[in-house]
PDB file of C-alpha atoms in Angstrom:
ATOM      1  CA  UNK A   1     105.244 114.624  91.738  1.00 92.00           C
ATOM      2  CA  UNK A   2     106.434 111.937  94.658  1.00 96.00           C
ATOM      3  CA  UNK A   3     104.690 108.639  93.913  1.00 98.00           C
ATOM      4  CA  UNK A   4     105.279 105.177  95.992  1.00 98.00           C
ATOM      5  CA  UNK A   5     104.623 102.159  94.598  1.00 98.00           C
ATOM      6  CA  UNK A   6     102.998  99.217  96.448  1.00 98.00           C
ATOM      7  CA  UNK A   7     102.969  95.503  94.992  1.00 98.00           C
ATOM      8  CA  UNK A   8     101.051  92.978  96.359  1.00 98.00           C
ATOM      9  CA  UNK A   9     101.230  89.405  96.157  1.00 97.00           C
ATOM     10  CA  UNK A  10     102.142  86.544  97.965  1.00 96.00           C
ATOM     11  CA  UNK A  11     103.575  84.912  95.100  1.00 96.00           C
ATOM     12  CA  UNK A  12     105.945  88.668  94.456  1.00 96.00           C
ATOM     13  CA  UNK A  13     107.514  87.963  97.969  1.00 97.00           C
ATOM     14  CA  UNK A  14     108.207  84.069  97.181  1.00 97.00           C
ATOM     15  CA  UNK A  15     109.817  84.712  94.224  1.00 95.00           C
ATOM     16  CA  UNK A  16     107.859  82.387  92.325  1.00 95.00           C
ATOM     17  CA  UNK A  17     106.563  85.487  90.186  1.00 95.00           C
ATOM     18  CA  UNK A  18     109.078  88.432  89.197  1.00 95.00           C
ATOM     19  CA  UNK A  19     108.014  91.894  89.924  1.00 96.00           C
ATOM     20  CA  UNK A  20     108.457  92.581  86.114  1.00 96.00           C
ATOM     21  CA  UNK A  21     105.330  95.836  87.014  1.00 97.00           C
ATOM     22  CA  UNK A  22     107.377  97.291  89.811  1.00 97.00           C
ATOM     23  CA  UNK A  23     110.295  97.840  87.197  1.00 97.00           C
ATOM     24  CA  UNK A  24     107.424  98.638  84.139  1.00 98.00           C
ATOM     25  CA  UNK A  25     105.868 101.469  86.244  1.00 98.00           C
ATOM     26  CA  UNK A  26     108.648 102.995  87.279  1.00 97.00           C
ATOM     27  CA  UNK A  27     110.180 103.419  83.808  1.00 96.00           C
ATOM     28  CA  UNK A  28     106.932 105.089  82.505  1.00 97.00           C
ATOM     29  CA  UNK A  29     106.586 107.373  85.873  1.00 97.00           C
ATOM     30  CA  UNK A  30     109.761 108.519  85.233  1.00 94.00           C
ATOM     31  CA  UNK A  31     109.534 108.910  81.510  1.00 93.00           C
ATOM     32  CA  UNK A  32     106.935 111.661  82.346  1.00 94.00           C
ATOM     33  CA  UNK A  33     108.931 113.675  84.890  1.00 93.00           C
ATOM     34  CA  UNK A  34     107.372 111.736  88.290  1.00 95.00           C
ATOM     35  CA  UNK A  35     109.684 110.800  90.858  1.00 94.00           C
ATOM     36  CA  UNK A  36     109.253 107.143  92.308  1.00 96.00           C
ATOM     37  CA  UNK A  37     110.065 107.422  95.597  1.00 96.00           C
ATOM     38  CA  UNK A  38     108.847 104.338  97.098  1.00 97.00           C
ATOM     39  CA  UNK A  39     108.803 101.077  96.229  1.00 98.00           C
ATOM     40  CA  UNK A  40     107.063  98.038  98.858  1.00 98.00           C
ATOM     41  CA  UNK A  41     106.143  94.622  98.157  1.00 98.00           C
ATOM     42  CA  UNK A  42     103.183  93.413 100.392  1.00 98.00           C
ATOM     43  CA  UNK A  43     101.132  89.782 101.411  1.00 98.00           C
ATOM     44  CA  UNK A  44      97.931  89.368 100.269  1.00 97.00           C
ATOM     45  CA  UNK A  45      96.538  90.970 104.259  1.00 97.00           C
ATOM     46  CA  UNK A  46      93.967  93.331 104.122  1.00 97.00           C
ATOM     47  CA  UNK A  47      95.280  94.938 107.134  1.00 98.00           C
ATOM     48  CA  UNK A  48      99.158  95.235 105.759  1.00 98.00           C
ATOM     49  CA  UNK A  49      97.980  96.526 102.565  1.00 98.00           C
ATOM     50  CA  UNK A  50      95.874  99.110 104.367  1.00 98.00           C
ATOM     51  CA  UNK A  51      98.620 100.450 106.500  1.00 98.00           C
ATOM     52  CA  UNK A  52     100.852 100.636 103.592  1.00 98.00           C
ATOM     53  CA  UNK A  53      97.760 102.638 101.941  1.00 98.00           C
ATOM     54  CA  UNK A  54      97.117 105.072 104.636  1.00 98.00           C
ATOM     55  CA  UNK A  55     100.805 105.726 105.144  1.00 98.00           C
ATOM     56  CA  UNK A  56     101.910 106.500 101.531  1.00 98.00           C
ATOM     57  CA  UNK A  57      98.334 108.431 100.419  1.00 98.00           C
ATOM     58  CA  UNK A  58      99.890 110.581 103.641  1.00 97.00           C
ATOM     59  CA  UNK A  59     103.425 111.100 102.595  1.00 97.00           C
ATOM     60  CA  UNK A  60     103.239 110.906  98.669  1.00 97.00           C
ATOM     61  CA  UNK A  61     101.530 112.950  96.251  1.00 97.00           C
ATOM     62  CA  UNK A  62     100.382 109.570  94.976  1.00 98.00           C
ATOM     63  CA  UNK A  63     100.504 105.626  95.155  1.00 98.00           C
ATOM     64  CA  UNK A  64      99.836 103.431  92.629  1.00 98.00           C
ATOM     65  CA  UNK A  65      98.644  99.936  93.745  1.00 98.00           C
ATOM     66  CA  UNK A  66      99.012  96.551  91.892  1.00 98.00           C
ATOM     67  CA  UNK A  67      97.758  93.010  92.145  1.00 96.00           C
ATOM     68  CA  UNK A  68      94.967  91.108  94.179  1.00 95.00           C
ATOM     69  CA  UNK A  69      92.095  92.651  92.366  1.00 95.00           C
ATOM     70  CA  UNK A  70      90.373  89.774  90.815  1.00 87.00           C
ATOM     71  CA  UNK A  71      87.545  87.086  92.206  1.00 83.00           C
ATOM     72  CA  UNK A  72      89.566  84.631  93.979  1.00 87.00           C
ATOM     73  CA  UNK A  73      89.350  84.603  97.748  1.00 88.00           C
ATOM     74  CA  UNK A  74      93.160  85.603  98.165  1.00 91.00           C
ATOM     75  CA  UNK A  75      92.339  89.218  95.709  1.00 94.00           C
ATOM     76  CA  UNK A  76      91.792  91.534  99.105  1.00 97.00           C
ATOM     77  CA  UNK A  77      93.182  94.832  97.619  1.00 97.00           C
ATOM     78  CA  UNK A  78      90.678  96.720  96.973  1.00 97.00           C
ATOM     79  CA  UNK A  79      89.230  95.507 100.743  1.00 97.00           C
ATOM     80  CA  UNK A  80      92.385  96.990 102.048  1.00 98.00           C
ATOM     81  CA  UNK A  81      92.465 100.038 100.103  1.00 98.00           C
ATOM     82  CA  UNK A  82      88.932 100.279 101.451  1.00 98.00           C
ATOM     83  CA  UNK A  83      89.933  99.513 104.729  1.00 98.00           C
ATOM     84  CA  UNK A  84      92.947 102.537 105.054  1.00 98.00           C
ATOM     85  CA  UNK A  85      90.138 105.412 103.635  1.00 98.00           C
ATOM     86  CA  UNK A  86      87.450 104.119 106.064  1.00 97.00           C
ATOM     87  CA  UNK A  87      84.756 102.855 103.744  1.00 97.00           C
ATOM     88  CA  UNK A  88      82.646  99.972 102.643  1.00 97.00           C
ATOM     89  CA  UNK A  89      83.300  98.223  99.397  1.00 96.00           C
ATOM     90  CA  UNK A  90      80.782  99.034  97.040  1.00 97.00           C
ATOM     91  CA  UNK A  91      79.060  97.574  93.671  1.00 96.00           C
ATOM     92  CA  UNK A  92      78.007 100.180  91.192  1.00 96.00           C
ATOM     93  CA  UNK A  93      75.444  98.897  89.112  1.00 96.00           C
ATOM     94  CA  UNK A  94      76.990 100.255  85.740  1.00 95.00           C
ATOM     95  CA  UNK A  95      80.016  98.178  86.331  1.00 96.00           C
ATOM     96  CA  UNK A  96      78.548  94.932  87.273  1.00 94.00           C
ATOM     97  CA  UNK A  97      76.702  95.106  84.203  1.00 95.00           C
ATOM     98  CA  UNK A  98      79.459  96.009  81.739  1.00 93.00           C
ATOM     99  CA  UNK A  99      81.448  92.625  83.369  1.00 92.00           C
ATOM    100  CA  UNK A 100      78.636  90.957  83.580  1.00 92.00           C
ATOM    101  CA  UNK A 101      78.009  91.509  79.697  1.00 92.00           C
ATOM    102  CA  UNK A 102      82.022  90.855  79.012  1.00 90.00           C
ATOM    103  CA  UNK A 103      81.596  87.535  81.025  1.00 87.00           C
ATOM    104  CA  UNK A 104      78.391  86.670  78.696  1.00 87.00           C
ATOM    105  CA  UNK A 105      80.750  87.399  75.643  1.00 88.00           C
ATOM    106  CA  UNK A 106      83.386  85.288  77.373  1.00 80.00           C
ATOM    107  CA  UNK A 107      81.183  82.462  77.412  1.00 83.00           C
ATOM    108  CA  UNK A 108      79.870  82.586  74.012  1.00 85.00           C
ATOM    109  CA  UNK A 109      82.948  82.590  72.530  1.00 83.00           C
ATOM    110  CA  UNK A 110      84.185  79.948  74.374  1.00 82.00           C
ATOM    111  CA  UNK A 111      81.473  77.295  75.150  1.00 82.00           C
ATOM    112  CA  UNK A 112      84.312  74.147  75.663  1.00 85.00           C
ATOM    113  CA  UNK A 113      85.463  75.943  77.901  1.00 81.00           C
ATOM    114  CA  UNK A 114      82.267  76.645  80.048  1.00 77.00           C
ATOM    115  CA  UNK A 115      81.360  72.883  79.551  1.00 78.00           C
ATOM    116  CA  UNK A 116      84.578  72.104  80.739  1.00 84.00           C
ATOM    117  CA  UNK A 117      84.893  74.144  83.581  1.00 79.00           C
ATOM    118  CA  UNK A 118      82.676  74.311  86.919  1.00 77.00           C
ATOM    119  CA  UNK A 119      82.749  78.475  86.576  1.00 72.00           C
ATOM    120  CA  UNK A 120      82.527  80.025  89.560  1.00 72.00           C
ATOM    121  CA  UNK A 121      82.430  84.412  88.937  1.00 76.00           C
ATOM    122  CA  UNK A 122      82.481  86.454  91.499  1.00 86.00           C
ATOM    123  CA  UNK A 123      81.151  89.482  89.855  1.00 89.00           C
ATOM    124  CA  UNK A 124      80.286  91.404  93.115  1.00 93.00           C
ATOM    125  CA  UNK A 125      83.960  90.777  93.501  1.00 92.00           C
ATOM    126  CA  UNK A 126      85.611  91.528  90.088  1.00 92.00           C
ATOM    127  CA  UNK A 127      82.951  95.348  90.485  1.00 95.00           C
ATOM    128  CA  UNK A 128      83.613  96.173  93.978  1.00 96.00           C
ATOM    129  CA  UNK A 129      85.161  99.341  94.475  1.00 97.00           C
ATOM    130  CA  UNK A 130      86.019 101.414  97.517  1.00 97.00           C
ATOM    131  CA  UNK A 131      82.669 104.043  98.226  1.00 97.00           C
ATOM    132  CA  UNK A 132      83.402 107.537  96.428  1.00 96.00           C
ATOM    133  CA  UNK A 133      86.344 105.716  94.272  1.00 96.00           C
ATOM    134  CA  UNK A 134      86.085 106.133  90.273  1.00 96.00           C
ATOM    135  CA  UNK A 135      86.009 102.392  88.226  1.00 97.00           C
ATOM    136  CA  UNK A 136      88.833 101.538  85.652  1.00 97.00           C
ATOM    137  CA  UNK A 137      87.734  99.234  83.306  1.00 96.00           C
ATOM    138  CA  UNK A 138      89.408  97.804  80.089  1.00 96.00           C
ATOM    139  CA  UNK A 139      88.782  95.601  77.383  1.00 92.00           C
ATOM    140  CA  UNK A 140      92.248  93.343  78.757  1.00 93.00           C
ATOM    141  CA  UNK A 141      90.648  92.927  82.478  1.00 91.00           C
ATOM    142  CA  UNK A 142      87.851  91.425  84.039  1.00 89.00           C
ATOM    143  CA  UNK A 143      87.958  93.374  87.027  1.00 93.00           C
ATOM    144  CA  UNK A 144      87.459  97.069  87.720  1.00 96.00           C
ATOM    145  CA  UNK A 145      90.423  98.669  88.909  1.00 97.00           C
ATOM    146  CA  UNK A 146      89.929 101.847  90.889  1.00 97.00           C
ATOM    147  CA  UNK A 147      90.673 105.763  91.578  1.00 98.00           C
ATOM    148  CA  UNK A 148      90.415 106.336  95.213  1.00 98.00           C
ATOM    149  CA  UNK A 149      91.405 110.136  96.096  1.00 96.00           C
ATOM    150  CA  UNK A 150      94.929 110.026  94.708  1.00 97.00           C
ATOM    151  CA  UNK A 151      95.248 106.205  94.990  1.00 98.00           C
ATOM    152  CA  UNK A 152      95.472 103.780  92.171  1.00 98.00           C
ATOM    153  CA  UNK A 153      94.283 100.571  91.917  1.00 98.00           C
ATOM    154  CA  UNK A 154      95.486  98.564  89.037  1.00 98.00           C
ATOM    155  CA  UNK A 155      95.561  94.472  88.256  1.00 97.00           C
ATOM    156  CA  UNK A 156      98.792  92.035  88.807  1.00 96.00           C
ATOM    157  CA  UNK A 157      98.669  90.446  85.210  1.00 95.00           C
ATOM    158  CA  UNK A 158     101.271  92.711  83.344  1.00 96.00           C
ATOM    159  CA  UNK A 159      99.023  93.693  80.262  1.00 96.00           C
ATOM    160  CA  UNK A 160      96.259  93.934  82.139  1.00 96.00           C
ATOM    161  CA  UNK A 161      97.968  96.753  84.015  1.00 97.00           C
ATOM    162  CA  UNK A 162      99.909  98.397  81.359  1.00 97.00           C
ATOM    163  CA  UNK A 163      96.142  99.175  79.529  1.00 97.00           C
ATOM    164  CA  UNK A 164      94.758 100.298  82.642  1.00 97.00           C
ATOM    165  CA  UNK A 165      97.686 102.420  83.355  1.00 98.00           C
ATOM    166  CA  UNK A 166      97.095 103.890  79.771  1.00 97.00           C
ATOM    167  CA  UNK A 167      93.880 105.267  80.882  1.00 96.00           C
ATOM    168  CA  UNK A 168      95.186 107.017  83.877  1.00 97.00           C
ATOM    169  CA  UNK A 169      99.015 107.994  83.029  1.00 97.00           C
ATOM    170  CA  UNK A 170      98.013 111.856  81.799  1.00 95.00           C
ATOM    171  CA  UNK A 171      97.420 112.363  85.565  1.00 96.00           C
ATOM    172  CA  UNK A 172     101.269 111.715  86.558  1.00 95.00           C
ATOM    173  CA  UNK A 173     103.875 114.073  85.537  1.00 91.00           C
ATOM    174  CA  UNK A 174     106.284 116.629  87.077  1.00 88.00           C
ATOM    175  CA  UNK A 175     109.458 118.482  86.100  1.00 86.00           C
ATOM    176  CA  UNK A 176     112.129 115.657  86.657  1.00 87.00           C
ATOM    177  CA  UNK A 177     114.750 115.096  83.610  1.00 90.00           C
ATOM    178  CA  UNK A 178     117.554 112.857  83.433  1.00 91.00           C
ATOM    179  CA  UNK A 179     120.614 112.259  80.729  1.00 93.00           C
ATOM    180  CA  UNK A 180     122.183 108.978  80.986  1.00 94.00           C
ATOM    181  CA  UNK A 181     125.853 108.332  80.251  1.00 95.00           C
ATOM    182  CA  UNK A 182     127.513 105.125  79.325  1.00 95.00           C
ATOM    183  CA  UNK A 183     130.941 104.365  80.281  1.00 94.00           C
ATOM    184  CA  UNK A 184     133.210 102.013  80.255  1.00 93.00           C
ATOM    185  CA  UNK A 185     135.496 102.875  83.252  1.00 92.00           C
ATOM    186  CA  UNK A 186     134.979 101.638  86.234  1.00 91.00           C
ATOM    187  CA  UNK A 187     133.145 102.956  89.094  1.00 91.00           C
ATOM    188  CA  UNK A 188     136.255 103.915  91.001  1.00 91.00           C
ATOM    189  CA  UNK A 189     137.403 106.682  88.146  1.00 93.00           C
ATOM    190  CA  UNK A 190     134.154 108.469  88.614  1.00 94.00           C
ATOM    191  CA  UNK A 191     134.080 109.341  91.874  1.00 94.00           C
ATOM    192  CA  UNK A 192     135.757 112.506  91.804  1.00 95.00           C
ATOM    193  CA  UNK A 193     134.319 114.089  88.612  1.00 96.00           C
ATOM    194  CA  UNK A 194     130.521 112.683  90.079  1.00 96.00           C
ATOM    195  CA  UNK A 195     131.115 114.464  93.355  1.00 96.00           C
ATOM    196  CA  UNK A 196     132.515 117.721  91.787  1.00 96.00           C
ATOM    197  CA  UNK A 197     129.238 117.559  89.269  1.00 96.00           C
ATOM    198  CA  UNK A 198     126.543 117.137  91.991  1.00 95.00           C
ATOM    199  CA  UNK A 199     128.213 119.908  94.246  1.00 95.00           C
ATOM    200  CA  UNK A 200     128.750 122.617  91.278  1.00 96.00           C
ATOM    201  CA  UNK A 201     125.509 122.052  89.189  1.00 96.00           C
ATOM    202  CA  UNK A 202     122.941 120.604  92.494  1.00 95.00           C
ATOM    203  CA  UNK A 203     121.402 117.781  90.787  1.00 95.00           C
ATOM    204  CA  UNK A 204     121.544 114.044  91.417  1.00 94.00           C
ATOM    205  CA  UNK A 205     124.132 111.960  89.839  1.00 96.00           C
ATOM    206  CA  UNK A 206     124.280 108.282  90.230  1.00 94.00           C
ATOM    207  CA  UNK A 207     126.591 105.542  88.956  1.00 94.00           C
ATOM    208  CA  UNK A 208     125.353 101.987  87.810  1.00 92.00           C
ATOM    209  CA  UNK A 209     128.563  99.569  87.244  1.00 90.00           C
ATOM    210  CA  UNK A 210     128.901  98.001  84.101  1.00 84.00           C
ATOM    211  CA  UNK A 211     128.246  94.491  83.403  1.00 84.00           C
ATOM    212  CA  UNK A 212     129.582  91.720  81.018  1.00 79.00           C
ATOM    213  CA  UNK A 213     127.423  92.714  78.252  1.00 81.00           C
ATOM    214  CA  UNK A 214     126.720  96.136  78.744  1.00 86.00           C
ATOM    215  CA  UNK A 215     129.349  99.512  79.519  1.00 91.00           C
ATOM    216  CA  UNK A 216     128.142 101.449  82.890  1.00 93.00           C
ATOM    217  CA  UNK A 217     126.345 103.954  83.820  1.00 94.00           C
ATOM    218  CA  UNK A 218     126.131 107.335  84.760  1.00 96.00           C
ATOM    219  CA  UNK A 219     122.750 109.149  85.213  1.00 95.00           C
ATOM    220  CA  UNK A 220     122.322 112.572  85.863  1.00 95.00           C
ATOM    221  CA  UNK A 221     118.998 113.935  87.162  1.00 94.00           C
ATOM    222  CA  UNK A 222     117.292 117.371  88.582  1.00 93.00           C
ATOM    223  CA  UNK A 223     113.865 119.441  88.358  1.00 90.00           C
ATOM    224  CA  UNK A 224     115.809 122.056  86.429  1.00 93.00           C
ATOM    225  CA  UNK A 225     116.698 120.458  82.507  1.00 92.00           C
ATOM    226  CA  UNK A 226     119.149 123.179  81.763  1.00 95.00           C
ATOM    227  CA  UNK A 227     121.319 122.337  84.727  1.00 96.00           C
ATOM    228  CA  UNK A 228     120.856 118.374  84.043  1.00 95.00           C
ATOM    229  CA  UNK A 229     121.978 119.237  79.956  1.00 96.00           C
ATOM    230  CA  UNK A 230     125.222 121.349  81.882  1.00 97.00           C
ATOM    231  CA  UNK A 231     126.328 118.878  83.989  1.00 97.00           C
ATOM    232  CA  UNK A 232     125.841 115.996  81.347  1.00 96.00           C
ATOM    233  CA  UNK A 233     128.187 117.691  79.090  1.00 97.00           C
ATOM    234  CA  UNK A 234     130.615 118.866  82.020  1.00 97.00           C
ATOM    235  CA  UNK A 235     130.786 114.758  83.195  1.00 96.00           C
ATOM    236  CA  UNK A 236     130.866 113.933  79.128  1.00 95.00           C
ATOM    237  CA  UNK A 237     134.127 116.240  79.161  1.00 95.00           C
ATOM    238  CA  UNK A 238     135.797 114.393  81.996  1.00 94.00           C
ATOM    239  CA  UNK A 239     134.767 110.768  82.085  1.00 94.00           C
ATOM    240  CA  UNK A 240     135.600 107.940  78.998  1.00 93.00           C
ATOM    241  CA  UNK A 241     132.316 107.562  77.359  1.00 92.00           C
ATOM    242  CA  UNK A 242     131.138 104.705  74.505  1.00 82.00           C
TER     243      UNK A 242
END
C-alpha cells in the first residue's frame, strides 16, 4: 500500500510550527507494512491543496491529509479536498448536532471562559464535509475530519490527529518489513557489504550516519520478510554492530 502524505499549514512552511505529524504518521504507516511514498507540505490555498489532492488520490493507493480543518477563516482543507473531487461542501445534520452538543458541554463546563470570551463557532464550518465523504469525529476534536474515496482528512493539533488516526489506521497496511541495524562504523565501511546485500537478496538497504549520541544506522527493507530476516543476518555477519 503506496500512501503520500500532505501537510498543510502556513505556519509548517515558516517554521514557526514543527511538522512533529509528518514524522508521527509515517512511523505508524510503516509500523503496519504501508509504504510512505510521499511526503508535501502545502499553504493554507484551496487551489494548491486541491491539486496536491487530485494528483496523489491519482498516483497513490492513498493520501492522508492534515491540518486546516477547524472554524477559523484560514482552515480551507476540507474546501480544497472538496474542490480536487468536484463537489460542494456539505453539513450533515447528525454531525452538526453531535458538535453542536460537545460545544454546549464546552460551555457548561467552562462558563469564565464564555464570559470572558466574545465566542464566535463556526459550526457549519467545524461539520462541513466534502458530498459522499464519511465524518470522523472524536472526543479530542471539535471538528469532523473526513473519508473522501481513499482520502483522509485529519486535524493539525497532534493529539487531535493521533485519535482520529486511531479510528481509521485498520484500513492501512501492506506487506512491507524492515530490520534495523545499529553500527558504529562509519558510513564509508558499509558501502560495499550494502551494495553486495541489495544486489544478492533484492530488497532496499539504506544507511543513516551516526550521530554524537546515537551509533548509525542500517535499515533493511522488502515486501518479502524472509529475504529482509536473510539479508539482516548476512549484513550482521559483515558489518561492526552495537
Amino acid at each position: 500500500m503506496d500512501v503520500a502524505l500532505l501537510t498543510v499549514g502556513d505556519e509548517l512552511l515558516a517554521g514557526d510550527t514543527e511538522n512533529t505529524n509528518a514524522s508521527w504518521l509515517g512511523r505508524q504507516l510503516t509500523a503496519a507494512g504501508a509504504t510512505v511514498a510521499r511526503v508535501l507540505t502545502v499553504p493554507d490555498s484551496e487551489s494548491v491543496i486541491a491539486d496536491a489532492v487530485a494528483r496523489y488520490h491519482e498516483a497513490f493507493d492513498a493520501v492522508v491529509v492534515t491540518g486546516g480543518i477547524g472554524g477559523t477563516p484560514d482552515d480551507v482543507t476540507k474546501a480544497g479536498v472538496a474542490q480536487a473531487f468536484g463537489r460542494d461542501l456539505v453539513v450533515p445534520e447528525d454531525v452538526r448536532a453531535h458538535l453542536e452538543a460537545k460545544a454546549e458541554a464546552f460551555a457548561a463546563d467552562n462558563p469564565e471562559m464564555v464570559d470572558r470570551y466574545d465566542m464566535d463557532l463556526d459550526l457549519d464550518a467545524w461539520a462541513s464535509v466534502p458530498e459522499g465523504g464519511q465524518a470522523l469525529l472524536t472526543d479530542e476534536s471539535f471538528a469532523a475530519g473526513c473519508v473522501v474515496e481513499s482520502v483522509y482528512v485529519l486535524p493539525g493539533v497532534p493529539e487531535e490527529l493521533q485519535a482520529m488516526y486511531a479510528t481509521v489506521a485498520d484500513e492501512f497496511g501492506g506487506d512491507r518489513t524492515t530490520e534495523t541495524i545499529y553500527t558504529p562504523a562509519p558510513e564509508g565501511a558499509l558501502v560495499g557489504a550494502i551494495t553486495t546485500a541489495r544486489e544478492r537478496f533484492a530488497v532496499a538497504v539504506g544507511s543513516y550516519p551516526r550521530k554524537a549520541d546515537a551509533p548509525g544506522r542500517v535499515k533493511v527493507t522488502g515486501d518479502d520478510p524472509a529475504a529482509v530476516a536473510d539479508a539482516a543476518a548476512w549484513l550482521r555477519e559483515r558489518i561492526e554492530t552495537e
